Amino acid sequence: MIISPPMGWNSWDCYGAAADEEIIRRNAEYMAKYLKPYGYEYVVLDIQWSEPGAKNHEYRPFVPLCMDEYSRLLPAENRFPSSKGGRGLKPLAEYVHSLGLKFGLHIMRGIPRQAVHKNTKILGTDKTAGEIAKTDSICSWNTDMYGVDPDKDGARAYYDSIFALYAEWGVDFIKCDDIARELPHEEKELIMISESLRSCGRDMVLSLSPGPAPIEKAELFKRISNMWRITDDFWDKWELLYDMFDRTEKWCTHTGPGHYPDADMLPVGAILQDYDESNRTKFTQDEQITMLTLWSIFRSPLMIGGELSKLDEFTAGLLTNEAVLKMHKTARNSHQVWRREINGAEHILWTASNAEGGNYLAVFNTGERSSKVEIPLSDIEIYTEAEITDLWSGAAPLYGRSVIAEIPSHGAKAYVLK
């Protein structure tokens, strides 16, 4: 069982559909050297690794994809040269594993449209792609796939065949796209995907995208997956970060061992490199602190989106703050306490119990000016004096019955109380 939220890196924010073998190896090498000691371990190759001509975040519609005779997508050899000779992504996964890390892969739900049009074979059955496809079930933003009809003979054999291939390659993490917000009408296909993955003979994290996932299906997500998106693609815009307070409040009670609502990747450092080599996150330093504080006390998976080799010192320091990452691992029963105006600015208070004893407290200033606040510990039902340690600064602990903090606009503070 996964006992803490997954941590790692995903290629989408920086490279869109155009990540290649050199990019994956470079970021894996950085992670192994600088981030692995802090718990980061998954290196995830995002969408369209089978598309030879992918250039950026824009998809080329209806282009031919690399595929085997059994309707299974294969890596484009011009982008992943180690895959030549029918080796697939196994050599790349082996390289990631050699660094002490784990390899993840993006997939779209369904079966390639080109397989359906060619009516190619399905491994393990006499049924064909055209016989199992649900051609009226299509993705609204990508033209690669048709849905699979779970009521058709051969549908389960298709999913069994692709997960058997991924197990052979050594995949440790599957990001399945075009599924989380498609419930309830694609629920049976999602259940089939989960059951097929769980029976493939290799442990793999199952991550579901995109969001927002419907909260009324929370118990299903917890039962059949490890993480699921609670938002559409999250980018470096304050309004999206502000909106995340509503989303995390709604989902916080559904976090637990092996299942984590996912606030999406961290768009920090160098992102959107296919558009501009100088492009970096538009989040201010204080907004980055707010994001990491909220993701950590809420216990969202921490998947970095920027090119790791271009991380600046400030952001690298945030991502490797041991005290905050400890909160990410040991916070329990996280929830919002209140949301109120103080000194003319909106403030939000979160708390969590600490699995190692004591409590966590995080306070956010979402207003447009800095504010000095005093928060009685009685607000989180602590009625005695406590040792109060600032997680971000690492300053010597203070003792008292309240937390007093100067919080900049769009900034946050986090504390452990003992």
Coordinates of C-alpha atoms in Angstrom, one line a residue:
M1 CA 0.0 0.0 0.0
I2 CA 1.1 3.6 -0.7
I3 CA 1.2 5.1 2.8
S4 CA 2.1 8.7 1.7
P5 CA 1.1 10.8 -1.3
P6 CA 3.3 10.1 -4.4
M7 CA 6.1 12.6 -5.1
G8 CA 7.9 13.1 -8.3
W9 CA 8.1 14.9 -11.7
N10 CA 5.8 15.0 -14.8
S11 CA 6.9 16.2 -18.2
W12 CA 3.6 17.9 -19.2
D13 CA 4.0 21.5 -17.7
C14 CA 7.3 22.0 -19.4
Y15 CA 7.1 19.9 -22.6
G16 CA 3.5 19.1 -23.3
A17 CA 3.3 16.2 -25.7
A18 CA 6.9 16.6 -26.9
A19 CA 9.0 15.0 -24.1
D20 CA 11.7 12.7 -25.5
E21 CA 14.2 10.2 -24.1
E22 CA 16.9 12.8 -23.5
I23 CA 14.5 15.0 -21.5
I24 CA 13.3 12.1 -19.3
R25 CA 16.9 10.9 -18.6
R26 CA 18.1 14.4 -17.8
N27 CA 15.3 15.0 -15.3
A28 CA 15.7 11.6 -13.8
E29 CA 19.3 12.2 -13.2
Y30 CA 18.6 15.5 -11.5
M31 CA 15.9 13.9 -9.3
A32 CA 18.2 11.1 -8.3
K33 CA 21.0 13.5 -7.3
Y34 CA 19.0 16.3 -5.7
L35 CA 15.5 15.3 -4.9
K36 CA 15.4 11.6 -4.1
P37 CA 16.8 12.1 -0.6
Y38 CA 13.6 14.1 0.2
G39 CA 11.2 11.5 -1.0
Y40 CA 10.7 12.3 -4.7
E41 CA 10.8 9.1 -6.8
Y42 CA 8.4 9.1 -9.7
V43 CA 9.5 10.2 -13.2
V44 CA 6.4 10.4 -15.4
L45 CA 6.3 10.6 -19.1
D46 CA 3.1 12.4 -20.2
I47 CA 0.9 12.2 -23.2
Q48 CA 1.5 11.2 -26.8
W49 CA 4.8 9.4 -26.5
S50 CA 3.7 7.4 -29.6
E51 CA 3.3 10.5 -31.8
P52 CA 6.5 10.9 -33.9
G53 CA 5.8 14.6 -34.7
A54 CA 4.7 16.0 -31.4
K55 CA 6.2 19.4 -30.9
N56 CA 4.5 21.2 -28.0
H57 CA 1.3 21.4 -25.9
E58 CA -0.9 21.4 -29.0
Y59 CA -2.0 18.1 -30.4
R60 CA -1.9 17.4 -34.1
P61 CA -5.3 15.9 -34.8
F62 CA -5.8 12.5 -36.5
V63 CA -2.1 11.9 -37.1
P64 CA -0.7 8.3 -37.3
L65 CA 0.6 6.9 -34.0
C66 CA 3.1 4.1 -33.5
M67 CA 1.2 0.9 -32.8
D68 CA 1.8 -2.9 -32.8
E69 CA -0.3 -5.5 -34.5
Y70 CA -2.4 -6.0 -31.4
S71 CA -3.7 -2.4 -31.3
R72 CA -1.3 -1.3 -28.5
L73 CA 0.6 2.0 -28.8
L74 CA 4.4 1.9 -28.9
P75 CA 6.9 4.7 -28.3
A76 CA 8.0 6.8 -31.4
E77 CA 11.5 5.6 -32.1
N78 CA 12.7 9.0 -33.4
R79 CA 11.9 10.4 -29.9
F80 CA 12.9 7.3 -27.9
P81 CA 15.8 5.7 -29.7
S82 CA 16.4 3.0 -27.1
S83 CA 12.9 1.6 -28.0
K84 CA 14.2 0.3 -31.4
G85 CA 14.1 -3.4 -32.1
G86 CA 10.8 -3.9 -30.3
R87 CA 12.2 -3.0 -26.9
G88 CA 9.5 -0.4 -26.1
L89 CA 10.0 1.7 -23.1
K90 CA 11.8 -1.0 -21.2
P91 CA 15.3 0.4 -21.6
L92 CA 14.2 3.8 -20.5
A93 CA 12.4 2.4 -17.5
E94 CA 15.5 0.3 -16.6
Y95 CA 17.6 3.5 -16.7
V96 CA 15.2 5.3 -14.4
H97 CA 15.3 2.2 -12.1
S98 CA 19.1 2.2 -12.1
L99 CA 19.0 5.6 -10.5
G100 CA 16.9 4.3 -7.6
L101 CA 13.7 5.9 -9.0
K102 CA 10.4 4.7 -10.5
F103 CA 9.0 5.2 -14.0
G104 CA 5.6 6.5 -14.8
L105 CA 3.6 6.6 -18.0
H106 CA 0.6 8.6 -19.3
I107 CA -2.2 6.8 -21.2
M108 CA -5.5 7.8 -22.6
R109 CA -8.5 5.6 -21.8
G110 CA -9.7 3.6 -24.7
I111 CA -8.3 2.1 -27.9
P112 CA -6.6 4.0 -30.8
R113 CA -9.0 5.2 -33.4
Q114 CA -6.5 4.0 -36.1
A115 CA -6.8 0.5 -34.6
V116 CA -10.5 0.6 -34.9
H117 CA -10.4 2.0 -38.5
K118 CA -8.0 -0.8 -39.5
N119 CA -9.8 -3.3 -37.3
T120 CA -6.6 -4.7 -35.9
K121 CA -6.3 -7.7 -33.6
I122 CA -6.5 -7.8 -29.8
L123 CA -4.1 -10.0 -28.0
G124 CA -5.7 -12.9 -26.1
T125 CA -9.0 -13.0 -28.0
D126 CA -10.4 -13.5 -31.5
K127 CA -12.2 -10.1 -31.2
T128 CA -10.9 -7.1 -33.0
A129 CA -10.5 -3.4 -32.2
G130 CA -13.6 -2.5 -34.2
E131 CA -15.7 -5.0 -32.2
I132 CA -14.8 -3.6 -28.8
A133 CA -14.8 0.1 -29.5
K134 CA -17.4 2.6 -28.2
T135 CA -17.2 5.0 -31.1
D136 CA -19.6 7.5 -29.6
S137 CA -17.3 7.9 -26.6
I138 CA -14.5 10.3 -27.6
C139 CA -12.3 12.8 -25.9
S140 CA -13.3 16.4 -26.4
W141 CA -9.7 17.6 -26.6
N142 CA -7.7 14.8 -28.2
T143 CA -8.4 12.7 -31.3
D144 CA -6.3 9.7 -30.5
M145 CA -8.8 7.3 -29.0
Y146 CA -12.2 5.8 -28.9
G147 CA -13.7 4.5 -25.7
V148 CA -13.8 0.8 -25.0
D149 CA -17.2 -0.8 -24.4
P150 CA -16.8 -2.8 -21.2
D151 CA -19.9 -4.9 -22.1
K152 CA -18.2 -6.3 -25.3
D153 CA -16.4 -9.6 -25.4
G154 CA -12.7 -8.8 -25.8
A155 CA -12.8 -5.4 -24.0
R156 CA -11.1 -6.8 -20.9
A157 CA -8.6 -8.7 -23.0
Y158 CA -7.5 -5.4 -24.6
Y159 CA -6.9 -3.7 -21.3
D160 CA -5.2 -6.8 -20.0
S161 CA -2.9 -6.8 -23.0
I162 CA -1.8 -3.1 -22.6
F163 CA -1.1 -3.5 -18.8
A164 CA 0.8 -6.7 -19.5
L165 CA 3.0 -4.7 -21.9
Y166 CA 3.5 -1.9 -19.4
A167 CA 4.4 -4.5 -16.7
E168 CA 6.9 -6.0 -19.1
W169 CA 8.4 -2.6 -19.7
G170 CA 8.7 -2.0 -15.9
V171 CA 6.2 0.8 -15.5
D172 CA 5.5 1.8 -11.9
F173 CA 2.9 4.5 -12.3
I174 CA 0.0 5.0 -14.7
K175 CA -1.6 8.3 -15.3
C176 CA -4.9 7.5 -17.0
D177 CA -6.4 10.5 -18.8
D178 CA -9.9 11.4 -20.1
I179 CA -11.6 9.5 -17.3
A180 CA -11.8 11.2 -13.9
R181 CA -14.4 13.8 -14.9
E182 CA -16.2 11.5 -17.3
L183 CA -18.0 9.7 -14.5
P184 CA -20.7 8.5 -14.2
H185 CA -21.2 7.7 -17.9
E186 CA -17.8 6.0 -18.3
E187 CA -17.7 4.4 -14.8
K188 CA -17.8 0.8 -16.1
E189 CA -14.8 1.4 -18.3
L190 CA -12.9 2.9 -15.3
I191 CA -13.6 -0.1 -13.1
M192 CA -12.4 -2.4 -15.9
I193 CA -9.2 -0.3 -16.2
S194 CA -8.5 -0.6 -12.5
E195 CA -9.3 -4.3 -12.3
S196 CA -7.1 -5.0 -15.3
L197 CA -4.2 -3.0 -13.9
R198 CA -4.5 -4.6 -10.5
S199 CA -4.2 -8.1 -12.1
C200 CA -1.2 -7.4 -14.3
G201 CA 1.3 -8.8 -11.9
R202 CA 3.2 -5.6 -11.2
D203 CA 2.4 -2.9 -8.6
M204 CA 1.5 0.4 -10.3
V205 CA 0.1 3.6 -8.9
L206 CA -3.1 4.5 -10.7
S207 CA -3.6 8.2 -11.2
L208 CA -6.8 9.6 -12.8
S209 CA -7.1 12.8 -14.9
P210 CA -8.4 15.3 -15.7
G211 CA -10.6 16.9 -13.1
P212 CA -12.6 18.1 -11.6
A213 CA -13.6 14.6 -10.5
P214 CA -17.2 14.5 -9.2
I215 CA -17.1 14.4 -5.4
E216 CA -20.2 12.2 -5.3
K217 CA -17.9 9.5 -6.7
A218 CA -15.3 9.9 -3.9
E219 CA -15.8 6.4 -2.5
L220 CA -15.4 4.8 -5.9
F221 CA -12.1 6.8 -6.5
K222 CA -10.8 5.7 -3.1
R223 CA -11.6 2.1 -3.8
I224 CA -10.2 1.7 -7.3
S225 CA -7.4 4.3 -7.6
N226 CA -4.5 5.9 -5.8
M227 CA -4.9 9.6 -6.8
W228 CA -7.5 11.5 -8.8
R229 CA -7.6 15.1 -10.1
I230 CA -9.8 17.6 -8.3
T231 CA -9.2 20.3 -10.9
D232 CA -8.7 20.8 -14.6
D233 CA -5.1 21.6 -15.6
F234 CA -3.6 23.8 -12.9
W235 CA -1.3 26.6 -14.1
D236 CA 0.6 29.5 -12.6
K237 CA -2.3 31.9 -12.2
W238 CA -3.3 33.3 -8.8
E239 CA -7.0 32.9 -9.5
L240 CA -6.5 29.1 -10.0
L241 CA -4.5 28.9 -6.7
Y242 CA -7.2 30.9 -4.9
D243 CA -9.9 28.5 -6.3
M244 CA -8.0 25.6 -4.9
F245 CA -9.0 26.6 -1.3
D246 CA -12.6 25.7 -2.1
R247 CA -11.6 22.4 -3.8
T248 CA -9.3 21.2 -1.0
E249 CA -11.9 22.1 1.6
K250 CA -14.4 19.9 -0.1
W251 CA -12.0 16.9 -0.6
C252 CA -10.0 17.0 2.5
T253 CA -12.0 14.3 4.3
H254 CA -11.2 11.8 1.5
T255 CA -7.5 11.6 2.0
G256 CA -6.2 8.4 3.5
P257 CA -3.6 5.6 3.1
G258 CA -3.3 4.6 -0.6
H259 CA -5.8 7.2 -1.9
Y260 CA -5.2 10.9 -2.4
P261 CA -7.2 13.7 -4.0
D262 CA -4.8 15.4 -6.4
A263 CA -4.5 19.2 -6.7
D264 CA -2.4 18.6 -9.8
M265 CA 1.2 19.4 -10.7
L266 CA 3.3 22.2 -9.3
P267 CA 3.9 24.7 -12.2
V268 CA 7.2 26.0 -10.8
G269 CA 10.5 26.8 -12.3
A270 CA 10.9 26.6 -16.0
I271 CA 7.6 25.7 -17.7
L272 CA 6.2 25.9 -21.2
Q273 CA 9.6 25.6 -22.7
D274 CA 8.3 24.7 -26.1
Y275 CA 6.9 28.3 -26.3
D276 CA 9.8 30.3 -24.8
E277 CA 13.1 29.1 -23.4
S278 CA 13.0 31.9 -20.9
N279 CA 9.5 31.2 -19.6
R280 CA 9.3 30.7 -15.9
T281 CA 6.5 30.4 -13.4
K282 CA 4.4 33.5 -12.9
F283 CA 3.8 32.6 -9.3
T284 CA 5.5 35.1 -6.9
Q285 CA 7.7 33.6 -4.2
D286 CA 4.9 34.2 -1.7
E287 CA 2.4 32.4 -3.9
Q288 CA 4.8 29.5 -4.3
I289 CA 4.9 29.2 -0.5
T290 CA 1.1 29.3 -0.4
M291 CA 0.9 26.6 -2.9
L292 CA 3.4 24.3 -1.3
T293 CA 1.9 24.9 2.1
L294 CA -1.7 24.1 1.0
W295 CA -0.6 21.0 -1.1
S296 CA 1.4 19.7 1.9
I297 CA -1.1 20.1 4.7
F298 CA -3.9 18.8 2.4
R299 CA -1.6 16.0 1.4
S300 CA -1.9 16.3 -2.3
P301 CA 0.6 14.3 -4.4
L302 CA 3.6 16.5 -5.1
M303 CA 4.5 16.3 -8.8
I304 CA 6.8 19.0 -10.1
G305 CA 6.0 20.3 -13.5
G306 CA 9.1 22.4 -14.4
E307 CA 12.4 21.4 -16.0
L308 CA 14.3 20.2 -13.0
S309 CA 17.7 21.1 -14.2
K310 CA 16.6 24.8 -14.4
L311 CA 15.2 25.1 -10.9
D312 CA 16.3 28.3 -9.2
E313 CA 17.7 28.2 -5.7
F314 CA 14.6 29.6 -4.1
T315 CA 12.2 27.1 -5.6
A316 CA 14.5 24.2 -5.1
G317 CA 14.7 25.2 -1.4
L318 CA 10.9 25.2 -1.1
L319 CA 10.7 21.7 -2.7
T320 CA 13.2 20.3 -0.4
N321 CA 12.2 21.9 2.9
E322 CA 12.3 18.9 5.2
A323 CA 10.0 20.3 7.9
V324 CA 7.2 21.0 5.3
L325 CA 7.7 17.7 3.6
K326 CA 7.4 16.0 7.0
M327 CA 4.0 17.7 7.4
H328 CA 3.1 16.3 4.0
K329 CA 3.9 12.8 5.2
T330 CA 2.6 13.0 8.8
A331 CA -0.4 15.3 8.7
R332 CA -3.7 13.5 9.5
N333 CA -7.3 14.7 9.5
S334 CA -6.4 17.9 7.7
H335 CA -9.2 20.5 7.4
Q336 CA -10.1 24.1 7.1
V337 CA -10.9 25.7 10.5
W338 CA -12.2 29.1 9.3
R339 CA -12.1 31.7 6.6
R340 CA -12.5 35.3 7.7
E341 CA -11.5 38.9 7.1
I342 CA -8.8 40.2 9.4
N343 CA -7.3 43.6 9.1
G344 CA -9.1 44.2 5.8
A345 CA -7.7 41.0 4.2
E346 CA -9.1 37.5 3.9
H347 CA -7.3 34.8 5.9
I348 CA -7.8 31.1 5.9
L349 CA -6.8 28.7 8.7
W350 CA -6.1 25.0 8.3
T351 CA -5.0 22.5 10.9
A352 CA -4.1 18.8 11.0
S353 CA -3.0 16.3 13.7
N354 CA 0.6 15.1 13.5
A355 CA 1.0 11.4 13.3
E356 CA 4.1 11.7 15.5
G357 CA 2.3 13.8 18.1
G358 CA 1.1 17.4 18.3
N359 CA -0.6 19.4 15.6
Y360 CA 0.0 21.4 12.4
L361 CA -1.3 24.8 11.7
A362 CA -1.2 26.7 8.4
V363 CA -2.6 30.3 7.9
F364 CA -3.0 31.9 4.5
N365 CA -3.4 35.6 3.6
T366 CA -5.3 35.6 0.3
G367 CA -5.8 39.4 0.5
E368 CA -4.0 42.1 -1.5
R369 CA -2.0 43.6 1.4
S370 CA 0.2 42.2 4.1
S371 CA -1.4 41.6 7.5
K372 CA -0.3 40.9 11.1
V373 CA -2.5 38.3 12.7
E374 CA -2.8 36.7 16.1
I375 CA -4.4 33.2 16.1
P376 CA -5.4 31.8 19.5
L377 CA -4.5 28.1 19.8
S378 CA -8.0 27.7 21.2
D379 CA -9.2 28.1 17.6
I380 CA -7.9 24.6 17.0
E381 CA -9.0 23.4 20.5
I382 CA -5.6 23.6 22.2
Y383 CA -6.1 25.3 25.6
T384 CA -2.6 25.1 27.0
E385 CA 0.7 26.7 26.1
A386 CA 2.5 24.9 23.3
E387 CA 5.9 24.9 21.6
I388 CA 5.4 26.6 18.3
T389 CA 7.9 26.1 15.4
D390 CA 7.8 27.9 12.1
L391 CA 8.2 25.2 9.4
W392 CA 9.4 27.5 6.6
S393 CA 11.9 29.6 8.5
G394 CA 13.2 26.9 10.8
A395 CA 13.6 29.5 13.5
A396 CA 13.9 28.5 17.2
P397 CA 10.6 27.5 18.7
L398 CA 8.5 29.9 20.7
Y399 CA 6.1 29.1 23.5
G400 CA 2.7 30.5 24.0
R401 CA -1.1 30.2 23.6
S402 CA -1.3 31.9 20.2
V403 CA 0.5 32.2 16.9
I404 CA 1.5 35.8 15.9
A405 CA 2.5 36.2 12.3
E406 CA 3.2 38.9 9.7
I407 CA 1.9 37.4 6.5
P408 CA 2.5 39.0 3.1
S409 CA -0.2 39.3 0.5
H410 CA -0.9 35.9 -1.2
G411 CA 1.5 34.4 1.4
A412 CA 1.3 31.7 4.1
K413 CA 2.9 30.5 7.3
A414 CA 3.0 26.9 8.6
Y415 CA 3.8 25.7 12.1
V416 CA 4.1 22.5 14.1
L417 CA 2.7 22.6 17.6
K418 CA 3.9 20.4 20.5

